[in-house]
Short mmCIF file of C-alpha atoms in Angstrom, two decimals:
data_model
loop_
_atom_site.label_atom_id
_atom_site.label_comp_id
_atom_site.label_asym_id
_atom_site.label_seq_id
_atom_site.Cartn_x
_atom_site.Cartn_y
_atom_site.Cartn_z
CA MET A 389 53.45 5.50 -4.84
CA SER A 390 50.15 6.99 -3.74
CA LEU A 391 48.03 9.00 -6.13
CA LYS A 392 48.51 12.16 -4.06
CA GLN A 393 52.30 11.75 -4.21
CA ARG A 394 52.13 11.16 -7.97
CA LEU A 395 50.11 14.37 -8.37
CA THR A 396 52.68 16.30 -6.33
CA ASP A 397 55.57 14.88 -8.34
CA ASP A 398 53.81 15.66 -11.63
CA MET A 399 53.11 19.20 -10.42
CA LYS A 400 56.81 19.72 -9.74
CA ALA A 401 57.69 18.28 -13.14
CA ALA A 402 55.15 20.56 -14.85
CA MET A 403 56.66 23.57 -13.04
CA LYS A 404 60.16 22.66 -14.19
CA SER A 405 59.10 22.00 -17.78
CA GLY A 406 56.89 25.08 -18.04
CA ASP A 407 53.74 23.08 -18.88
CA LYS A 408 51.30 25.73 -17.64
CA ASP A 409 48.15 23.93 -18.80
CA SER A 410 48.88 20.71 -16.90
CA LEU A 411 50.20 22.66 -13.93
CA GLY A 412 46.96 24.62 -13.58
CA VAL A 413 44.79 21.50 -13.70
CA ILE A 414 47.00 19.58 -11.26
CA ARG A 415 46.83 22.54 -8.86
CA LEU A 416 43.02 22.48 -9.13
CA VAL A 417 43.02 18.76 -8.37
CA ASN A 418 45.33 19.21 -5.37
CA ALA A 419 43.15 22.06 -4.10
CA ALA A 420 40.00 19.90 -4.37
CA ILE A 421 41.73 17.06 -2.51
CA LYS A 422 43.00 19.41 0.21
CA GLN A 423 39.55 21.01 0.54
CA LYS A 424 37.93 17.61 1.10
CA GLU A 425 40.60 16.68 3.64
CA VAL A 426 40.10 19.91 5.56
CA ASP A 427 36.29 19.73 5.41
CA GLU A 428 36.16 16.16 6.66
CA ARG A 429 39.31 16.30 8.83
CA ILE A 430 40.75 13.13 7.26
CA GLN A 431 43.61 12.06 5.01
CA LEU A 432 42.24 10.78 1.71
CA ASP A 433 43.39 7.40 0.45
CA ASP A 434 43.66 6.54 -3.26
CA THR A 435 40.03 5.38 -3.49
CA GLN A 436 38.77 8.67 -2.08
CA VAL A 437 41.12 10.65 -4.35
CA ILE A 438 39.71 8.76 -7.34
CA ALA A 439 36.20 9.77 -6.20
CA VAL A 440 37.30 13.43 -6.17
CA LEU A 441 38.80 13.04 -9.64
CA ASP A 442 35.62 11.38 -10.93
CA LYS A 443 33.56 14.26 -9.61
CA MET A 444 35.86 16.79 -11.30
CA VAL A 445 35.59 14.95 -14.65
CA LYS A 446 31.80 14.82 -14.35
CA GLN A 447 31.64 18.56 -13.62
CA ARG A 448 33.77 19.31 -16.66
CA LYS A 449 31.68 17.07 -18.92
CA ASP A 450 28.58 18.95 -17.77
CA SER A 451 30.37 22.22 -18.54
CA VAL A 452 31.31 20.98 -22.02
CA ASP A 453 27.62 20.20 -22.70
CA GLN A 454 26.58 23.66 -21.52
CA TYR A 455 29.27 25.42 -23.55
CA GLU A 456 28.37 23.48 -26.69
CA LYS A 457 24.70 24.41 -26.28
CA ALA A 458 25.77 28.06 -26.00
CA ASN A 459 28.03 27.76 -29.09
CA ARG A 460 31.16 28.46 -27.03
CA GLU A 461 33.52 25.93 -28.58
CA ASP A 462 36.54 27.84 -27.23
CA LEU A 463 35.46 27.24 -23.62
CA ALA A 464 34.40 23.64 -24.35
CA ALA A 465 37.89 22.93 -25.74
CA ILE A 466 39.48 24.19 -22.50
CA GLU A 467 37.23 21.91 -20.44
CA ARG A 468 38.06 18.92 -22.69
CA ALA A 469 41.77 19.60 -22.20
CA GLU A 470 41.26 19.64 -18.43
CA ILE A 471 39.37 16.34 -18.62
CA GLY A 472 42.34 14.85 -20.49
CA VAL A 473 44.77 15.88 -17.75
CA ILE A 474 42.53 14.63 -14.92
CA GLU A 475 41.89 11.29 -16.65
CA ARG A 476 45.64 10.56 -16.61
CA TYR A 477 45.24 9.85 -12.90
CA LEU A 478 42.13 7.69 -13.13
CA PRO A 479 42.31 3.91 -13.58
CA ALA A 480 41.61 2.53 -17.05
CA LYS A 481 37.91 2.40 -17.90
CA LEU A 482 36.24 -0.99 -18.03
CA GLY A 483 34.43 -2.21 -21.13
CA GLU A 484 30.77 -3.19 -21.12
CA ALA A 485 31.61 -6.91 -20.95
CA GLU A 486 33.76 -6.38 -17.83
CA ILE A 487 31.02 -4.29 -16.20
CA LEU A 488 28.46 -7.01 -16.94
CA ALA A 489 30.79 -9.60 -15.40
CA ALA A 490 31.08 -7.44 -12.26
CA ILE A 491 27.29 -7.10 -12.14
CA ASP A 492 26.86 -10.88 -12.44
CA ALA A 493 29.37 -11.42 -9.63
CA ALA A 494 27.59 -8.86 -7.43
CA ILE A 495 24.22 -10.51 -8.12
CA GLY A 496 25.75 -13.79 -6.94
CA GLU A 497 27.09 -12.12 -3.77
CA THR A 498 23.96 -10.17 -2.86
CA GLY A 499 21.30 -12.56 -4.11
CA ALA A 500 19.58 -9.72 -5.99
CA SER A 501 16.68 -11.00 -8.06
CA GLY A 502 14.48 -8.12 -9.16
CA PRO A 503 14.21 -4.35 -9.58
CA ALA A 504 13.55 -3.93 -5.84
CA ASP A 505 17.13 -5.09 -5.15
CA MET A 506 18.72 -2.43 -7.37
CA GLY A 507 19.86 -0.25 -4.43
CA LYS A 508 21.50 -3.20 -2.69
CA LEU A 509 23.26 -4.21 -5.91
CA MET A 510 24.47 -0.67 -6.69
CA ALA A 511 25.81 -0.35 -3.12
CA ALA A 512 27.86 -3.51 -3.69
CA LEU A 513 29.10 -2.39 -7.12
CA LYS A 514 30.00 1.24 -6.40
CA PRO A 515 33.19 0.60 -4.36
CA LYS A 516 34.37 -2.04 -6.85
CA LEU A 517 33.83 0.05 -9.97
CA ALA A 518 34.64 3.54 -8.64
CA GLY A 519 36.76 5.38 -11.17
CA GLN A 520 36.69 2.47 -13.60
CA ALA A 521 33.19 2.87 -15.00
CA ASP A 522 30.56 5.54 -15.51
CA MET A 523 28.09 4.80 -12.72
CA GLY A 524 25.22 6.03 -14.92
CA GLN A 525 26.07 3.32 -17.43
CA VAL A 526 26.41 0.77 -14.62
CA SER A 527 23.00 1.78 -13.26
CA ALA A 528 21.38 1.36 -16.68
CA LEU A 529 22.98 -2.07 -17.11
CA VAL A 530 21.90 -3.15 -13.61
CA LYS A 531 18.33 -2.01 -14.31
CA GLN A 532 18.33 -3.91 -17.62
CA LYS A 533 19.77 -7.04 -15.96
CA LEU A 534 17.31 -7.04 -13.05
CA SER A 535 14.21 -6.33 -15.13
CA GLY A 536 14.95 -8.77 -17.92
#
């Protein structure tokens, strides 16, 4: 079952069960997916849907930071709840050891040897780790690996 179909099925289930919180978030996700499809005139596959979901989670994490700085815990809690619903549809996150193993494999594939090869290495890693790792963390680990 594709991710888009799973989202649609879960939306129907949330409507039937009266789960308004999940329903609202799933509708937002579907709207973001549809918007991207219309803008780019394509049908998104699961990898592209995961990229949309990642972007939505990142936006909400930024909002949580802003709300906490403004002492608006009520709004931060809403954003955290939305993150929880969206993350149900993302693949399991990789641990640091698994990310390092992926970096080592990519170094072997690309022949990266120093900091100048960071872009090439990140380009190889991004499709493999999309949705499974925070790319900021991956970037920091790559930089550490290539410089030391």
